[in-house]
């Protein structure tokens, strides 16, 4: 099972210059991720991308080829292992030598950029790096040398949901370097798609929190010269609210980002507990794909019917892609939603985002203001793993399934917005801790209840 001693040698091969890497991408003869996204949006279709990543180079190659051959994705993922995410390259190398199956993703830095190029050349669609690292500078440099043209993450979204003890000042500075390098590459003629992980802690994320964090990361990226930004949003479960959130992305881009910045909305299919029954799971997959279409998303990150059981196999990933692709059918153009309800929700989301981000954007220095705002609670995310977020925000589902604020913590929301959330929840307040925990659990298990899954908390 070992990848052999060559794996370590790949990691220490000198990185090529940016100019050489740009020339390599041009010679590849396939579109960049930014070009694929631009074409998808121009055609009015949702581009599809699965998650995938294994430790073995041979198996990773086979996995990518199988997904492309049988699932027809528009972009493919290279999900990175947890050792590499935390810069524990020695541990990644040891696992690779011992048994690549011990790794929960592909250790690109350890395999090295030459093998990254081999992966790139093995398929016809562009690749994206998905990871979760608060400091991804070496990973990014290796990805660029590999000819990979999309890179996920940000100084907030790849720190607070994942890391306990990484100061925001450090992660924001590291990601500023990544974005600055993207600006240099854009000047050389290569546009890297920078996807922002607005999914955060994945479930029960209020739309305005997700979008506010993405706005701040997008502004920081654009100031460093990033030209293509994908704003990822997690499907919450309420159709009109999710559609409204996706449709606010271009409005937020027009309001806060410089002209000439290409911005795409991306939907992550539901990241909470999935039903075990295959039919129910596939209903949820198709539902998410339809939300992406109706919300005008450029791209959809797909799920599989095996989500409830752990890491899906190749066949399940292929089937998830094929099913999600049904949402692009022209026969579904007859689908209609309550546009007045969506427009109203959009307006409230835009107001909440503005009240959260505009005090931070008004500060003389953006990155220090972000760190200071999290320290004071004026910025916050629920259920954070980090000691650098207060996590005083408590989201809950309203009776209609929409996600609202039960507690806003230190977020600078006006009384008008607070009252709207209180009225939507109609809880009356005064919940005991145990009652609140049971309610949150039921909210997280929303779709298990919807499908009447046995044993689901209610």
Short mmCIF file of C-alpha atoms in Angstrom, two decimals:
data_model
loop_
_atom_site.label_atom_id
_atom_site.label_comp_id
_atom_site.label_asym_id
_atom_site.label_seq_id
_atom_site.Cartn_x
_atom_site.Cartn_y
_atom_site.Cartn_z
CA UNK A 1 0.00 0.00 0.00
CA UNK A 2 2.99 2.34 0.40
CA UNK A 3 3.53 5.07 -2.17
CA UNK A 4 7.27 4.45 -1.95
CA UNK A 5 10.22 6.77 -1.32
CA UNK A 6 9.42 8.89 -4.35
CA UNK A 7 6.62 10.56 -2.45
CA UNK A 8 9.05 12.38 -0.17
CA UNK A 9 11.30 13.38 -3.04
CA UNK A 10 8.38 15.10 -4.78
CA UNK A 11 7.81 17.36 -1.79
CA UNK A 12 11.30 18.89 -1.84
CA UNK A 13 11.55 19.51 -5.58
CA UNK A 14 12.09 23.27 -6.09
CA UNK A 15 8.94 25.12 -7.04
CA UNK A 16 8.91 26.63 -10.53
CA UNK A 17 8.57 30.38 -11.00
CA UNK A 18 5.14 31.95 -11.33
CA UNK A 19 5.90 32.72 -14.96
CA UNK A 20 6.68 29.08 -15.68
CA UNK A 21 3.53 27.94 -13.85
CA UNK A 22 1.39 30.36 -15.85
CA UNK A 23 2.96 29.06 -19.06
CA UNK A 24 2.22 25.48 -17.96
CA UNK A 25 -1.47 26.28 -17.42
CA UNK A 26 -1.67 27.78 -20.89
CA UNK A 27 -0.04 24.70 -22.38
CA UNK A 28 -2.43 22.34 -20.59
CA UNK A 29 -5.07 22.94 -23.22
CA UNK A 30 -8.02 22.95 -20.83
CA UNK A 31 -10.08 25.77 -19.33
CA UNK A 32 -9.36 27.33 -15.97
CA UNK A 33 -11.92 27.14 -13.18
CA UNK A 34 -12.76 30.82 -13.70
CA UNK A 35 -13.46 30.17 -17.38
CA UNK A 36 -15.70 27.19 -16.57
CA UNK A 37 -17.66 29.25 -14.06
CA UNK A 38 -18.01 32.15 -16.48
CA UNK A 39 -19.30 29.89 -19.23
CA UNK A 40 -21.76 28.15 -16.88
CA UNK A 41 -23.24 31.45 -15.78
CA UNK A 42 -23.43 32.73 -19.36
CA UNK A 43 -25.37 29.59 -20.32
CA UNK A 44 -27.67 29.79 -17.30
CA UNK A 45 -26.76 26.37 -15.98
CA UNK A 46 -25.42 25.19 -12.63
CA UNK A 47 -21.87 23.80 -12.78
CA UNK A 48 -21.37 20.67 -10.68
CA UNK A 49 -18.49 19.66 -8.42
CA UNK A 50 -18.14 16.67 -6.08
CA UNK A 51 -15.93 16.41 -3.03
CA UNK A 52 -13.18 13.79 -3.13
CA UNK A 53 -9.72 13.12 -1.77
CA UNK A 54 -7.65 10.06 -0.87
CA UNK A 55 -4.03 9.67 0.22
CA UNK A 56 -2.68 7.47 -2.56
CA UNK A 57 -1.54 9.19 -5.73
CA UNK A 58 -2.54 6.22 -7.86
CA UNK A 59 -5.96 5.95 -6.25
CA UNK A 60 -6.49 9.71 -6.44
CA UNK A 61 -5.78 9.60 -10.15
CA UNK A 62 -8.20 6.73 -10.67
CA UNK A 63 -10.86 8.45 -8.56
CA UNK A 64 -10.68 11.67 -10.56
CA UNK A 65 -10.79 9.81 -13.87
CA UNK A 66 -13.75 7.68 -12.81
CA UNK A 67 -15.71 10.71 -11.61
CA UNK A 68 -15.03 12.55 -14.85
CA UNK A 69 -15.82 9.57 -17.07
CA UNK A 70 -19.08 8.59 -15.41
CA UNK A 71 -20.31 11.71 -13.57
CA UNK A 72 -19.47 14.54 -16.03
CA UNK A 73 -18.50 17.14 -13.40
CA UNK A 74 -17.55 20.65 -14.47
CA UNK A 75 -14.82 20.98 -11.83
CA UNK A 76 -13.17 18.31 -9.71
CA UNK A 77 -12.00 18.58 -6.11
CA UNK A 78 -8.68 17.73 -4.59
CA UNK A 79 -9.56 17.52 -0.90
CA UNK A 80 -6.45 17.81 1.27
CA UNK A 81 -5.65 15.68 4.34
CA UNK A 82 -5.79 17.09 7.86
CA UNK A 83 -2.02 16.80 8.49
CA UNK A 84 -1.27 19.01 5.50
CA UNK A 85 -3.98 21.46 6.55
CA UNK A 86 -2.13 22.00 9.83
CA UNK A 87 1.33 22.02 8.20
CA UNK A 88 2.25 18.69 9.81
CA UNK A 89 4.07 17.63 6.67
CA UNK A 90 6.26 15.12 8.51
CA UNK A 91 3.18 13.29 9.77
CA UNK A 92 1.64 13.32 6.29
CA UNK A 93 4.85 11.86 4.86
CA UNK A 94 5.00 9.17 7.55
CA UNK A 95 1.39 8.16 6.88
CA UNK A 96 2.02 8.14 3.15
CA UNK A 97 4.97 5.80 3.57
CA UNK A 98 3.11 3.57 6.04
CA UNK A 99 -0.32 3.37 4.47
CA UNK A 100 -1.91 6.12 2.33
CA UNK A 101 -5.37 4.90 3.34
CA UNK A 102 -4.70 6.33 6.82
CA UNK A 103 -4.95 9.83 5.34
CA UNK A 104 -8.32 11.57 5.03
CA UNK A 105 -7.32 13.43 1.88
CA UNK A 106 -4.57 13.97 -0.65
CA UNK A 107 -1.28 15.31 0.81
CA UNK A 108 -0.36 17.53 -2.14
CA UNK A 109 2.64 19.21 -0.50
CA UNK A 110 4.15 15.82 0.33
CA UNK A 111 3.43 14.30 -3.06
CA UNK A 112 4.78 17.43 -4.67
CA UNK A 113 3.85 19.65 -7.58
CA UNK A 114 5.05 17.22 -10.24
CA UNK A 115 2.48 14.69 -9.10
CA UNK A 116 -0.01 17.54 -8.87
CA UNK A 117 0.60 18.12 -12.56
CA UNK A 118 0.10 14.44 -13.24
CA UNK A 119 -3.33 14.66 -11.61
CA UNK A 120 -4.12 17.76 -13.62
CA UNK A 121 -3.15 16.08 -16.85
CA UNK A 122 -5.17 12.96 -16.07
CA UNK A 123 -8.54 14.75 -16.47
CA UNK A 124 -9.99 17.33 -18.81
CA UNK A 125 -11.74 19.56 -16.26
CA UNK A 126 -10.04 22.01 -13.90
CA UNK A 127 -9.23 21.13 -10.29
CA UNK A 128 -9.93 22.98 -7.07
CA UNK A 129 -8.10 22.62 -3.75
CA UNK A 130 -10.46 22.13 -0.79
CA UNK A 131 -8.86 21.89 2.62
CA UNK A 132 -9.49 23.86 5.84
CA UNK A 133 -6.11 25.38 6.63
CA UNK A 134 -5.62 28.64 8.54
CA UNK A 135 -2.22 29.01 6.86
CA UNK A 136 -2.24 27.58 3.35
CA UNK A 137 0.67 29.46 1.81
CA UNK A 138 2.86 26.48 0.95
CA UNK A 139 -0.16 24.47 -0.14
CA UNK A 140 -1.21 27.33 -2.41
CA UNK A 141 2.26 27.65 -3.95
CA UNK A 142 2.28 23.90 -4.61
CA UNK A 143 -1.20 24.08 -6.12
CA UNK A 144 -0.19 26.89 -8.48
CA UNK A 145 2.88 24.97 -9.55
CA UNK A 146 0.56 22.01 -10.21
CA UNK A 147 -1.51 24.16 -12.56
CA UNK A 148 -4.55 24.10 -10.26
CA UNK A 149 -6.73 27.16 -10.89
CA UNK A 150 -9.18 27.25 -7.97
CA UNK A 151 -8.37 27.51 -4.28
CA UNK A 152 -10.86 27.51 -1.42
CA UNK A 153 -10.69 29.24 1.93
CA UNK A 154 -10.08 32.47 3.80
CA UNK A 155 -8.57 33.94 6.93
CA UNK A 156 -11.85 33.77 8.84
CA UNK A 157 -13.69 30.84 7.28
CA UNK A 158 -10.72 28.46 7.33
CA UNK A 159 -9.80 29.33 10.90
CA UNK A 160 -12.76 29.80 13.22
CA UNK A 161 -14.77 26.70 12.23
CA UNK A 162 -11.71 24.43 12.35
CA UNK A 163 -8.98 25.64 14.72
CA UNK A 164 -9.01 26.25 18.45
CA UNK A 165 -5.91 28.32 19.09
CA UNK A 166 -4.89 30.12 15.86
CA UNK A 167 -5.15 33.91 16.33
CA UNK A 168 -7.17 35.63 13.64
CA UNK A 169 -4.34 38.09 13.08
CA UNK A 170 -2.14 35.17 11.97
CA UNK A 171 -4.66 33.47 9.67
CA UNK A 172 -5.74 36.77 8.11
CA UNK A 173 -2.11 37.67 7.38
CA UNK A 174 -1.43 34.24 5.86
CA UNK A 175 -4.44 34.47 3.58
CA UNK A 176 -3.53 38.02 2.63
CA UNK A 177 -0.32 36.55 1.21
CA UNK A 178 -2.35 33.97 -0.75
CA UNK A 179 -4.60 36.66 -2.17
CA UNK A 180 -1.64 38.88 -2.97
CA UNK A 181 -0.10 36.02 -4.93
CA UNK A 182 -3.39 35.64 -6.81
CA UNK A 183 -3.11 39.31 -7.70
CA UNK A 184 0.40 38.74 -9.07
CA UNK A 185 -0.84 35.80 -11.11
CA UNK A 186 -3.71 37.90 -12.51
CA UNK A 187 -1.16 40.46 -13.68
CA UNK A 188 0.63 37.61 -15.48
CA UNK A 189 -2.65 36.64 -17.16
CA UNK A 190 -3.78 33.74 -14.96
CA UNK A 191 -6.98 34.28 -12.97
CA UNK A 192 -7.30 32.00 -9.96
CA UNK A 193 -10.83 31.39 -8.69
CA UNK A 194 -10.82 32.10 -4.95
CA UNK A 195 -13.75 30.33 -3.34
CA UNK A 196 -14.76 31.63 0.10
CA UNK A 197 -16.04 29.09 2.62
CA UNK A 198 -19.20 30.86 3.73
CA UNK A 199 -20.52 27.53 4.95
CA UNK A 200 -18.57 28.12 8.19
CA UNK A 201 -19.82 25.64 10.80
CA UNK A 202 -22.13 24.14 8.17
CA UNK A 203 -25.51 23.81 9.92
CA UNK A 204 -27.89 26.41 11.34
CA UNK A 205 -25.78 29.24 9.91
CA UNK A 206 -27.92 32.38 9.61
CA UNK A 207 -27.68 33.61 6.00
CA UNK A 208 -26.51 37.06 6.99
CA UNK A 209 -23.64 35.60 9.04
CA UNK A 210 -22.49 33.45 6.12
CA UNK A 211 -22.72 36.29 3.66
CA UNK A 212 -21.20 38.90 5.97
CA UNK A 213 -18.08 36.80 6.53
CA UNK A 214 -17.81 36.22 2.78
CA UNK A 215 -18.16 39.95 2.10
CA UNK A 216 -15.29 40.74 4.47
CA UNK A 217 -13.07 38.03 2.98
CA UNK A 218 -14.03 39.09 -0.54
CA UNK A 219 -13.18 42.75 0.09
CA UNK A 220 -9.84 41.72 1.60
CA UNK A 221 -9.13 39.49 -1.41
CA UNK A 222 -10.14 42.09 -3.98
CA UNK A 223 -7.87 44.68 -2.35
CA UNK A 224 -4.96 42.31 -3.00
CA UNK A 225 -5.86 41.93 -6.68
CA UNK A 226 -8.07 38.81 -6.75
CA UNK A 227 -10.24 38.95 -9.87
CA UNK A 228 -12.53 35.92 -9.50
CA UNK A 229 -14.37 35.23 -6.23
CA UNK A 230 -16.83 32.43 -5.52
CA UNK A 231 -19.09 33.01 -2.52
CA UNK A 232 -20.12 29.65 -1.06
CA UNK A 233 -23.33 29.42 0.95
CA UNK A 234 -24.63 26.42 2.94
CA UNK A 235 -28.12 25.19 2.16
CA UNK A 236 -30.12 25.89 5.30
CA UNK A 237 -33.24 23.98 4.40
CA UNK A 238 -35.87 26.67 3.82
CA UNK A 239 -36.33 27.02 0.08
CA UNK A 240 -37.26 30.71 -0.19
CA UNK A 241 -34.64 31.78 2.34
CA UNK A 242 -31.89 29.82 0.58
CA UNK A 243 -32.91 31.13 -2.83
CA UNK A 244 -32.99 34.68 -1.46
CA UNK A 245 -29.53 34.29 0.08
CA UNK A 246 -28.05 33.09 -3.20
CA UNK A 247 -29.66 35.94 -5.09
CA UNK A 248 -28.16 38.52 -2.74
CA UNK A 249 -24.62 37.55 -3.79
CA UNK A 250 -24.52 39.69 -6.96
CA UNK A 251 -26.16 42.56 -5.08
CA UNK A 252 -23.54 42.38 -2.34
CA UNK A 253 -20.79 42.21 -4.96
CA UNK A 254 -22.10 45.34 -6.67
CA UNK A 255 -22.33 47.12 -3.33
CA UNK A 256 -18.97 46.24 -1.79
CA UNK A 257 -16.53 45.02 -4.46
CA UNK A 258 -14.68 46.95 -7.17
CA UNK A 259 -15.86 46.84 -10.77
CA UNK A 260 -14.24 44.13 -12.80
CA UNK A 261 -14.36 41.54 -10.02
CA UNK A 262 -16.06 38.37 -11.25
CA UNK A 263 -18.28 36.99 -8.48
CA UNK A 264 -20.14 33.68 -8.46
CA UNK A 265 -22.66 32.25 -6.01
CA UNK A 266 -21.98 28.65 -4.94
CA UNK A 267 -24.34 26.38 -3.01
CA UNK A 268 -23.15 23.59 -0.75
CA UNK A 269 -25.89 20.99 -0.58
CA UNK A 270 -27.20 20.41 2.93
CA UNK A 271 -24.30 19.69 5.28
CA UNK A 272 -26.32 18.57 8.30
CA UNK A 273 -27.45 15.03 9.17
CA UNK A 274 -28.62 13.15 6.08
CA UNK A 275 -31.35 10.49 6.03
CA UNK A 276 -30.08 6.91 5.80
CA UNK A 277 -32.72 5.76 3.36
CA UNK A 278 -31.35 6.11 -0.16
CA UNK A 279 -34.60 7.39 -1.62
CA UNK A 280 -34.92 10.09 1.03
CA UNK A 281 -31.26 11.08 0.61
CA UNK A 282 -31.70 11.37 -3.15
CA UNK A 283 -34.80 13.51 -2.67
CA UNK A 284 -32.68 15.86 -0.57
CA UNK A 285 -29.92 15.92 -3.20
CA UNK A 286 -32.35 16.84 -5.97
CA UNK A 287 -33.99 19.43 -3.71
CA UNK A 288 -30.62 21.10 -3.12
CA UNK A 289 -29.86 21.12 -6.83
CA UNK A 290 -33.19 22.79 -7.55
CA UNK A 291 -32.47 25.44 -4.91
CA UNK A 292 -29.16 26.14 -6.65
CA UNK A 293 -30.91 26.55 -9.99
CA UNK A 294 -33.70 28.76 -8.65
CA UNK A 295 -31.23 30.86 -6.68
CA UNK A 296 -29.07 31.52 -9.71
CA UNK A 297 -26.02 29.74 -8.29
CA UNK A 298 -23.16 29.30 -10.71
CA UNK A 299 -21.94 26.12 -9.02
CA UNK A 300 -23.22 23.36 -6.77
CA UNK A 301 -21.11 21.23 -4.41
CA UNK A 302 -22.88 17.89 -4.51
CA UNK A 303 -23.75 15.28 -1.90
CA UNK A 304 -24.39 11.53 -2.03
CA UNK A 305 -26.89 9.01 -0.69
CA UNK A 306 -24.13 7.63 1.56
CA UNK A 307 -23.65 10.84 3.59
CA UNK A 308 -25.24 9.29 6.69
CA UNK A 309 -22.71 6.45 6.67
CA UNK A 310 -19.39 8.29 6.30
CA UNK A 311 -17.10 8.94 3.34
CA UNK A 312 -18.95 8.01 0.14
CA UNK A 313 -17.52 5.61 -2.42
CA UNK A 314 -16.91 6.48 -6.06
CA UNK A 315 -20.19 5.03 -7.30
CA UNK A 316 -22.21 7.09 -4.83
CA UNK A 317 -20.32 10.23 -5.83
CA UNK A 318 -21.06 9.55 -9.49
CA UNK A 319 -24.74 8.92 -8.77
CA UNK A 320 -24.93 12.16 -6.78
CA UNK A 321 -23.52 14.11 -9.71
CA UNK A 322 -25.87 12.49 -12.20
CA UNK A 323 -28.88 13.17 -9.99
CA UNK A 324 -27.93 16.80 -9.32
CA UNK A 325 -27.48 17.35 -13.05
CA UNK A 326 -31.24 16.75 -13.48
CA UNK A 327 -31.83 20.22 -12.05
CA UNK A 328 -30.36 21.69 -15.25
CA UNK A 329 -33.10 20.07 -17.35
CA UNK A 330 -35.00 22.57 -19.51
CA UNK A 331 -38.19 20.74 -18.55
CA UNK A 332 -37.88 22.22 -15.05
CA UNK A 333 -38.10 25.80 -16.27
CA UNK A 334 -41.77 25.68 -15.27
CA UNK A 335 -40.85 25.69 -11.58
CA UNK A 336 -41.94 28.86 -9.79
CA UNK A 337 -41.61 30.18 -6.25
CA UNK A 338 -43.26 32.99 -4.32
CA UNK A 339 -41.18 35.84 -5.74
CA UNK A 340 -42.66 38.42 -3.37
CA UNK A 341 -41.65 36.26 -0.40
CA UNK A 342 -38.13 35.86 -1.81
CA UNK A 343 -37.76 39.59 -2.49
CA UNK A 344 -38.82 40.39 1.07
CA UNK A 345 -36.31 37.90 2.46
CA UNK A 346 -33.56 39.34 0.26
CA UNK A 347 -34.21 42.81 1.60
CA UNK A 348 -33.97 41.66 5.22
CA UNK A 349 -30.78 39.68 4.53
CA UNK A 350 -29.18 42.69 2.83
CA UNK A 351 -30.06 44.90 5.82
CA UNK A 352 -28.60 42.41 8.29
CA UNK A 353 -25.39 42.02 6.28
CA UNK A 354 -24.99 45.79 5.96
CA UNK A 355 -25.38 46.37 9.70
CA UNK A 356 -22.80 43.65 10.43
CA UNK A 357 -20.10 44.51 7.88
CA UNK A 358 -20.25 48.24 7.29
CA UNK A 359 -18.78 49.28 10.67
CA UNK A 360 -15.86 46.94 9.99
CA UNK A 361 -15.36 48.13 6.41
CA UNK A 362 -15.33 51.73 7.64
CA UNK A 363 -12.23 51.09 9.78
CA UNK A 364 -8.88 52.45 8.53
CA UNK A 365 -7.31 48.95 8.44
CA UNK A 366 -9.58 46.05 7.50
CA UNK A 367 -7.73 43.03 8.85
CA UNK A 368 -7.06 44.42 12.36
CA UNK A 369 -10.68 45.59 12.46
CA UNK A 370 -11.89 42.08 11.70
CA UNK A 371 -9.81 40.58 14.52
CA UNK A 372 -10.88 43.30 16.96
CA UNK A 373 -14.54 42.89 16.02
CA UNK A 374 -14.44 39.16 16.74
CA UNK A 375 -12.73 39.83 20.07
CA UNK A 376 -15.55 42.18 21.08
CA UNK A 377 -18.37 40.07 19.61
CA UNK A 378 -19.35 42.65 16.98
CA UNK A 379 -18.49 39.86 14.56
CA UNK A 380 -19.35 36.31 15.54
CA UNK A 381 -20.25 32.88 14.23
CA UNK A 382 -22.28 30.20 16.02
CA UNK A 383 -20.71 26.99 17.33
CA UNK A 384 -17.13 28.07 16.60
CA UNK A 385 -14.25 25.79 17.53
CA UNK A 386 -12.01 28.81 18.16
CA UNK A 387 -11.25 30.72 21.32
CA UNK A 388 -11.05 33.80 19.08
CA UNK A 389 -14.80 33.87 18.47
CA UNK A 390 -17.27 34.40 21.31
CA UNK A 391 -19.97 32.18 19.75
CA UNK A 392 -22.67 34.14 21.56
CA UNK A 393 -24.90 34.05 18.50
CA UNK A 394 -27.60 31.38 18.86
CA UNK A 395 -29.53 30.47 15.71
CA UNK A 396 -32.86 28.61 15.72
CA UNK A 397 -35.39 27.47 13.18
CA UNK A 398 -38.64 29.37 12.97
CA UNK A 399 -41.87 27.36 12.66
CA UNK A 400 -41.63 27.63 8.85
CA UNK A 401 -38.08 26.16 8.86
CA UNK A 402 -36.19 29.39 8.17
CA UNK A 403 -33.06 30.08 10.25
CA UNK A 404 -33.33 33.10 12.54
CA UNK A 405 -31.43 34.61 15.46
CA UNK A 406 -32.58 33.58 18.91
CA UNK A 407 -29.65 35.50 20.40
CA UNK A 408 -27.59 38.05 18.48
CA UNK A 409 -24.79 38.39 21.04
CA UNK A 410 -22.76 41.51 20.30
CA UNK A 411 -23.71 41.78 16.62
CA UNK A 412 -24.53 45.44 15.88
CA UNK A 413 -28.04 44.70 14.63
CA UNK A 414 -30.72 47.35 15.03
CA UNK A 415 -33.73 46.84 17.26
CA UNK A 416 -35.88 46.57 14.13
CA UNK A 417 -33.94 43.54 12.92
CA UNK A 418 -33.81 41.98 16.35
CA UNK A 419 -37.57 42.32 16.73
CA UNK A 420 -38.14 40.71 13.34
CA UNK A 421 -36.12 37.67 14.36
CA UNK A 422 -37.92 37.44 17.71
CA UNK A 423 -41.30 37.67 16.04
CA UNK A 424 -40.35 35.02 13.45
CA UNK A 425 -39.30 32.59 16.16
CA UNK A 426 -42.29 33.39 18.38
CA UNK A 427 -40.70 31.47 21.26
CA UNK A 428 -41.66 33.92 23.95
CA UNK A 429 -38.18 33.55 25.47
CA UNK A 430 -37.31 32.05 28.81
CA UNK A 431 -36.19 28.64 27.59
CA UNK A 432 -34.36 26.47 30.07
CA UNK A 433 -30.91 25.29 28.95
CA UNK A 434 -32.02 21.69 28.49
CA UNK A 435 -35.02 22.76 26.46
CA UNK A 436 -32.86 24.97 24.27
CA UNK A 437 -30.36 22.15 23.64
CA UNK A 438 -33.18 19.80 22.68
CA UNK A 439 -34.56 22.46 20.36
CA UNK A 440 -31.19 23.06 18.71
CA UNK A 441 -30.71 19.33 18.24
CA UNK A 442 -34.08 19.05 16.54
CA UNK A 443 -33.26 22.07 14.37
CA UNK A 444 -29.99 20.47 13.25
CA UNK A 445 -31.82 17.20 12.49
CA UNK A 446 -34.37 19.09 10.44
CA UNK A 447 -34.43 16.81 7.42
CA UNK A 448 -34.45 13.64 9.48
CA UNK A 449 -37.70 14.88 10.98
CA UNK A 450 -38.99 15.91 7.55
CA UNK A 451 -38.50 12.35 6.30
CA UNK A 452 -39.88 10.89 9.54
CA UNK A 453 -36.60 9.10 10.20
CA UNK A 454 -36.95 6.72 13.18
CA UNK A 455 -35.22 8.05 16.30
CA UNK A 456 -34.79 11.61 14.98
CA UNK A 457 -35.01 14.23 17.79
CA UNK A 458 -38.17 16.31 17.61
#
